[in-house]
Coordinates of C-alpha atoms in Angstrom, one line a residue:
Chain Q
E84 CA 11.6 -10.0 -9.3
A85 CA 11.0 -6.7 -7.3
Q86 CA 8.2 -4.9 -8.9
V87 CA 5.3 -2.9 -8.3
T88 CA 2.3 -3.9 -10.5
Q89 CA -1.1 -1.8 -11.0
N90 CA -4.3 -2.9 -12.7
P91 CA -5.8 -2.6 -14.8
R92 CA -3.2 -1.2 -17.5
Y93 CA -5.8 0.5 -19.6
L94 CA -9.6 1.5 -18.5
I95 CA -12.4 3.4 -20.3
T96 CA -15.4 4.1 -18.0
V97 CA -18.2 6.3 -18.0
T98 CA -18.8 9.6 -15.6
G99 CA -19.8 8.4 -12.2
K100 CA -19.3 4.8 -12.2
K101 CA -17.1 4.1 -9.3
L102 CA -13.6 2.4 -10.2
T103 CA -10.5 1.1 -8.5
V104 CA -7.1 0.8 -9.6
T105 CA -4.9 -1.6 -7.8
C106 CA -1.3 -1.2 -6.7
S107 CA 0.9 -3.9 -5.3
Q108 CA 4.6 -3.9 -4.1
N109 CA 6.4 -7.2 -3.1
M110 CA 9.4 -5.4 -1.9
N111 CA 8.0 -4.7 1.8
H112 CA 8.2 -1.2 1.3
E113 CA 6.8 1.2 4.0
Y114 CA 6.0 4.1 1.7
M115 CA 3.7 3.9 -1.2
S116 CA 1.9 6.9 -3.4
W117 CA -0.1 7.7 -6.2
Y118 CA 0.7 10.3 -8.9
R119 CA -1.4 11.4 -12.2
Q120 CA 0.8 12.5 -15.1
D121 CA -0.8 15.2 -17.5
P122 CA 0.9 16.6 -20.6
G123 CA 2.8 19.6 -19.5
L124 CA 2.6 19.2 -15.8
G125 CA 4.6 16.4 -15.1
L126 CA 3.7 13.9 -12.2
R127 CA 1.4 15.5 -9.5
Q128 CA 1.0 13.4 -6.1
I129 CA -2.6 12.4 -5.5
Y130 CA -2.1 10.4 -1.8
Y131 CA 0.8 9.0 -0.2
S132 CA 0.9 6.5 2.8
M133 CA 3.8 6.0 5.3
N134 CA 2.5 2.9 6.5
V135 CA -0.4 0.6 7.2
E136 CA -3.3 2.7 8.0
V137 CA -1.3 5.9 7.7
T138 CA -2.5 8.0 4.5
D139 CA -2.5 11.7 3.6
K140 CA -3.3 14.2 0.8
G141 CA -0.8 15.0 -1.6
D142 CA -1.1 18.1 -4.1
V143 CA -4.2 17.0 -6.2
P144 CA -6.4 14.8 -3.8
E145 CA -10.1 16.1 -4.7
G146 CA -11.9 12.9 -6.2
Y147 CA -9.8 10.4 -5.2
K148 CA -9.6 8.0 -2.1
V149 CA -7.0 5.7 -1.0
S150 CA -6.8 2.8 1.7
R151 CA -3.8 1.1 3.2
K152 CA -5.0 -2.0 4.9
E153 CA -2.0 -4.3 4.1
K154 CA 1.5 -3.2 3.6
R155 CA 1.9 -4.7 -0.3
N156 CA -1.5 -3.0 -1.7
F157 CA -2.4 0.6 -1.9
P158 CA -5.5 0.7 -4.1
L159 CA -6.8 4.3 -5.6
I160 CA -10.6 4.7 -5.7
L161 CA -12.7 7.1 -7.7
E162 CA -16.0 7.3 -6.3
S163 CA -17.7 9.3 -9.2
P164 CA -15.2 9.7 -11.9
S165 CA -15.3 12.9 -14.1
P166 CA -13.7 13.5 -17.5
N167 CA -11.1 15.8 -15.8
Q168 CA -9.8 12.4 -14.1
T169 CA -8.9 11.3 -17.6
S170 CA -4.9 10.8 -17.1
L171 CA -2.1 8.5 -16.7
Y172 CA -1.8 7.3 -13.1
F173 CA 1.3 5.8 -11.6
C174 CA 2.0 4.1 -8.4
A175 CA 5.0 4.1 -6.6
S176 CA 6.8 2.6 -3.4
S177 CA 10.0 3.2 -1.4
E178 CA 11.3 1.6 1.6
L179 CA 11.1 4.6 3.9
G180 CA 9.4 8.0 3.9
G181 CA 10.3 11.0 5.4
T182 CA 14.0 11.8 6.0
S183 CA 15.6 9.1 3.8
T184 CA 16.8 9.4 -0.1
D185 CA 15.8 6.0 -0.8
T186 CA 14.6 5.4 -4.5
Q187 CA 11.3 5.5 -5.3
Y188 CA 10.2 2.5 -7.4
F189 CA 7.2 2.9 -10.0
G190 CA 4.6 0.6 -11.6
P191 CA 4.1 0.6 -15.2
G192 CA 1.2 3.2 -15.4
T193 CA -2.7 2.8 -15.8
R194 CA -4.3 4.9 -18.7
L195 CA -7.7 5.9 -17.7
T196 CA -10.3 7.5 -19.9
V197 CA -13.5 9.1 -18.4
L198 CA -16.4 9.7 -20.9
Chain C
A82 CA 7.6 25.0 -0.6
Q83 CA 10.1 23.4 -3.1
S84 CA 9.6 23.3 -6.9
V85 CA 11.3 22.4 -10.2
T86 CA 11.5 24.0 -13.6
Q87 CA 12.5 22.3 -16.8
L88 CA 13.8 24.6 -19.3
G89 CA 12.9 23.2 -22.8
S90 CA 9.9 20.5 -23.0
H91 CA 11.2 19.2 -26.0
V92 CA 15.1 18.6 -27.0
S93 CA 16.4 17.5 -30.1
V94 CA 20.2 16.2 -30.7
S95 CA 21.9 14.5 -33.4
E96 CA 23.1 10.9 -32.6
G97 CA 26.9 11.4 -30.8
A98 CA 26.1 15.0 -30.1
L99 CA 26.3 16.2 -26.3
V100 CA 22.8 15.9 -24.3
L101 CA 21.9 18.9 -21.9
L102 CA 18.7 18.7 -20.1
R103 CA 18.2 21.6 -17.9
C104 CA 16.6 21.5 -14.1
N105 CA 16.5 24.4 -11.8
Y106 CA 15.1 24.0 -8.6
S107 CA 13.5 26.1 -5.5
S108 CA 13.9 25.2 -2.1
S109 CA 14.3 27.0 1.4
V110 CA 16.4 24.1 2.9
P111 CA 19.1 21.7 1.3
P112 CA 17.4 19.6 -1.1
Y113 CA 17.6 16.2 -2.6
L114 CA 17.4 16.0 -6.5
F115 CA 16.6 13.2 -8.5
W116 CA 16.5 12.5 -12.2
Y117 CA 14.2 9.9 -13.8
V118 CA 13.7 8.5 -17.2
Q119 CA 10.5 7.5 -18.7
Y120 CA 10.7 5.2 -21.9
P121 CA 7.4 5.2 -24.0
N122 CA 4.8 3.0 -22.6
Q123 CA 6.8 2.4 -19.3
G124 CA 6.8 3.7 -15.8
L125 CA 9.6 6.1 -14.4
Q126 CA 13.2 4.8 -13.9
L127 CA 15.5 6.5 -11.5
L128 CA 18.8 7.7 -13.4
L129 CA 20.6 9.5 -10.8
K130 CA 20.1 11.3 -7.5
Y131 CA 22.2 14.0 -5.5
T132 CA 22.0 13.4 -1.9
S133 CA 24.8 15.9 -0.8
A134 CA 27.7 13.5 -0.7
A135 CA 29.0 14.9 -4.0
T136 CA 27.9 17.5 -6.3
L137 CA 29.0 15.6 -9.3
V138 CA 26.6 12.6 -9.7
K139 CA 27.0 9.7 -12.1
G140 CA 24.0 7.5 -13.2
I141 CA 22.9 4.8 -15.5
N142 CA 23.6 4.7 -19.3
G143 CA 26.3 7.2 -19.1
F144 CA 24.3 10.2 -17.7
E145 CA 25.6 12.5 -14.9
A146 CA 24.4 15.6 -13.4
E147 CA 26.2 18.2 -11.2
F148 CA 24.5 20.2 -8.3
K149 CA 25.3 23.8 -8.6
K150 CA 24.2 25.5 -5.3
S151 CA 24.9 29.0 -6.5
E152 CA 23.0 28.4 -9.6
T153 CA 20.3 26.3 -7.9
S154 CA 20.6 23.8 -10.8
F155 CA 20.9 20.3 -11.2
H156 CA 21.3 20.0 -15.1
L157 CA 21.7 16.2 -16.7
T158 CA 24.2 15.6 -19.3
K159 CA 25.7 12.9 -21.4
P160 CA 28.6 13.4 -23.7
S161 CA 27.3 11.3 -26.7
A162 CA 23.8 10.9 -27.3
H163 CA 22.7 7.2 -28.7
M164 CA 19.2 6.6 -30.3
R165 CA 18.3 4.4 -27.1
D166 CA 18.1 7.8 -25.1
A167 CA 15.0 9.2 -26.9
A168 CA 12.8 9.5 -23.9
E169 CA 11.2 11.7 -21.6
Y170 CA 13.2 12.9 -18.6
F171 CA 11.9 14.4 -15.3
C172 CA 13.6 16.2 -12.6
A173 CA 12.4 15.9 -9.2
V174 CA 13.3 17.6 -5.8
R175 CA 12.4 16.4 -2.3
V176 CA 13.1 18.3 1.0
S177 CA 14.9 16.4 4.0
G178 CA 12.1 15.8 6.7
S179 CA 9.1 16.2 4.0
A180 CA 6.9 13.1 3.8
R181 CA 5.5 14.1 0.8
Q182 CA 8.5 12.7 -1.3
L183 CA 8.8 14.0 -4.9
T184 CA 7.9 17.3 -6.6
F185 CA 8.4 16.8 -10.1
G186 CA 9.0 19.2 -13.0
S187 CA 6.9 19.1 -16.2
G188 CA 9.4 16.9 -18.1
T189 CA 11.5 17.3 -21.2
Q190 CA 11.4 14.9 -24.1
L191 CA 14.6 14.0 -26.0
T192 CA 14.6 13.2 -29.5
V193 CA 17.4 11.8 -30.9
L194 CA 17.9 12.2 -34.5
P195 CA 19.9 9.8 -36.6

């Protein structure tokens, strides 16, 4: 089954404790992206990746890191989480970025609480 | 830069009534437009997308949207609401040539009353 998976689905942590949220897709998609969803703000892009070893900042990259060492995986890293990073996070992938109109497929979300 | 405005953060309709969710976009170049739906505790699912082929776009679950360039709008409609349509709906825009993919609106929560 074609899907985007995220782990963990729920996470409660404390300020300053490094964490990683994993994202994996089995569709051989080139493009992957991370969003955060906050009430009244919709989804905002954190980082995206056009392909392996190619990443770039989205609209709200501060406090986050990403890596793309393999095509299927795109982990989101919070080196020193703060309470304002409490949010619902979505990973997404699509076949191509850039000029295509391909559909973006979303993972089920990770609800993060930073105390 | 492109942007999307969804009018009405909450919309309530009776079962069987018309659903109209509003979306206006801002873009300096012809955009691609999308509607996504998010059911409770789930990720986003594509409903439909406008890619300049036809101004009236039909999607899944009986939804459709019409691209109106003169009004910079892409409103989502469904003739008859069903209880299972209760969800949050997001309009999104992407500009051709942009690698940053989608810019989302703030969402509209649709409630369907029995």
